[in-house]
mmCIF file of C-alpha atoms in Angstrom:
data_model
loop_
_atom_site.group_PDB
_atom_site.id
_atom_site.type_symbol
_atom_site.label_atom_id
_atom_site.label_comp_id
_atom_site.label_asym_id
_atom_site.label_seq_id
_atom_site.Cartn_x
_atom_site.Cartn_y
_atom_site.Cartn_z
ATOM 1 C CA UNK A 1 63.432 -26.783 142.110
ATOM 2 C CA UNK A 2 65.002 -29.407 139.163
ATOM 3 C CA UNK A 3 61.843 -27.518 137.059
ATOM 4 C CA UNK A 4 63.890 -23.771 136.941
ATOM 5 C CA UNK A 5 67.154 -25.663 136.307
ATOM 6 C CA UNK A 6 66.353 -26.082 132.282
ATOM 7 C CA UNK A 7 69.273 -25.603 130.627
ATOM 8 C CA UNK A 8 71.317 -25.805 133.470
ATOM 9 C CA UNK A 9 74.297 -27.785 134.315
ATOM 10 C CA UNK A 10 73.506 -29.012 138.390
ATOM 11 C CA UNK A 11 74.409 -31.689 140.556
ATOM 12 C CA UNK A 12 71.540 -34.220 141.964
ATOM 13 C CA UNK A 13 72.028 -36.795 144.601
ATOM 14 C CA UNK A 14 69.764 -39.573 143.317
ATOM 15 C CA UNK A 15 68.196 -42.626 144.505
ATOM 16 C CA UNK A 16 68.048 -44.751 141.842
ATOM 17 C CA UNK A 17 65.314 -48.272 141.091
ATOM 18 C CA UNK A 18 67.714 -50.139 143.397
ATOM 19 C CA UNK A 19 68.138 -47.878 146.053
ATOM 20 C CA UNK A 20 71.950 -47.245 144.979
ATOM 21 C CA UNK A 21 72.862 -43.380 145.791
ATOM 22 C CA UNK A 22 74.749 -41.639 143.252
ATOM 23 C CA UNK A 23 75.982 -37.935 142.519
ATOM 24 C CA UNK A 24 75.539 -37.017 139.068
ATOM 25 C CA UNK A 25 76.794 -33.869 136.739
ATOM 26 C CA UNK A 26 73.596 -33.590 134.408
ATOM 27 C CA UNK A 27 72.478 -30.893 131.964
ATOM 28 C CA UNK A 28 68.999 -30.765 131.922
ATOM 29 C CA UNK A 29 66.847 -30.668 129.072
ATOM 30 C CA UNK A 30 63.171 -30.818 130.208
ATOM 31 C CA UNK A 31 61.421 -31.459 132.717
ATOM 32 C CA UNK A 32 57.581 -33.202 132.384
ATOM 33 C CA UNK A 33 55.577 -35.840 133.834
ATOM 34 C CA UNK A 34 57.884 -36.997 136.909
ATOM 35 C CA UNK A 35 60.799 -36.864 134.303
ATOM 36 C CA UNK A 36 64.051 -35.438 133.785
ATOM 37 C CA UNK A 37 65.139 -35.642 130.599
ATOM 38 C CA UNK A 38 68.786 -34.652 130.986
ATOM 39 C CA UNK A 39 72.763 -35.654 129.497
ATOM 40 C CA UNK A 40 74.486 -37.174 131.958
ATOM 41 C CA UNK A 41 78.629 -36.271 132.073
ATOM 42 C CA UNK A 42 78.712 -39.521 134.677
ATOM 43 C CA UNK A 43 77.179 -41.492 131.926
ATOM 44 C CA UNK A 44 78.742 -39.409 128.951
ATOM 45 C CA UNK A 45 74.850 -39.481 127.031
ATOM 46 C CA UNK A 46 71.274 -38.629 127.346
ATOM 47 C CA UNK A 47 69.650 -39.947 130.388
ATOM 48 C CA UNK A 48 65.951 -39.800 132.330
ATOM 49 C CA UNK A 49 66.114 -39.272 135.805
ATOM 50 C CA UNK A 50 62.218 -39.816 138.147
ATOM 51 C CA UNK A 51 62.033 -36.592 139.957
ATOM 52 C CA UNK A 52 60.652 -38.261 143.091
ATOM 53 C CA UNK A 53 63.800 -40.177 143.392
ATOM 54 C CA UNK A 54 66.315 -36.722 143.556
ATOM 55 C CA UNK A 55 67.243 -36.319 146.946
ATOM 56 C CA UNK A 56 69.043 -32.854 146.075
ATOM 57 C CA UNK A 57 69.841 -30.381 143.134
ATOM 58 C CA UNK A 58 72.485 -27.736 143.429
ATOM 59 C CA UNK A 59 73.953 -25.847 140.491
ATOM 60 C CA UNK A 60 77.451 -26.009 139.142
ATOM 61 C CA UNK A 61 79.167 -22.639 139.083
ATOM 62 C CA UNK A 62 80.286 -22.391 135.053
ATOM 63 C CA UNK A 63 84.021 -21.378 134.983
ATOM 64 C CA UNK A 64 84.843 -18.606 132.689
#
């Protein structure tokens, strides 16, 4: 699913190394290898995200 969302701004749930859950605001970038390559509003800059550790991608409805 995260692999039609190029250029997209979505929201993941994500499981990150330590097993912490966070919601994240991301535009992603590309998508290759296992990888999301992605800017991060949470983190305010670029940031790669392991696609086995998204729990869940939904897009964020752009307001006119």
């Amino acid at each position: 699913m995260i692999e039609q969302c190029i250029s997209q701004t979505v929201q993941i749930i994500y499981n990150d190394r330590n097993r912490n859950i966070s919601i994240r605001i991301i535009q992603v970038l590309s998508v290759r290898n296992g990888k999301v390559r992605a800017f991060c509003t949470s983190a305010n800059g670029p940031h790669v995200f392991n696609t086995d550790n998204i729990i869940d991608v939904e897009l964020v409805k752009q307001h006119a």
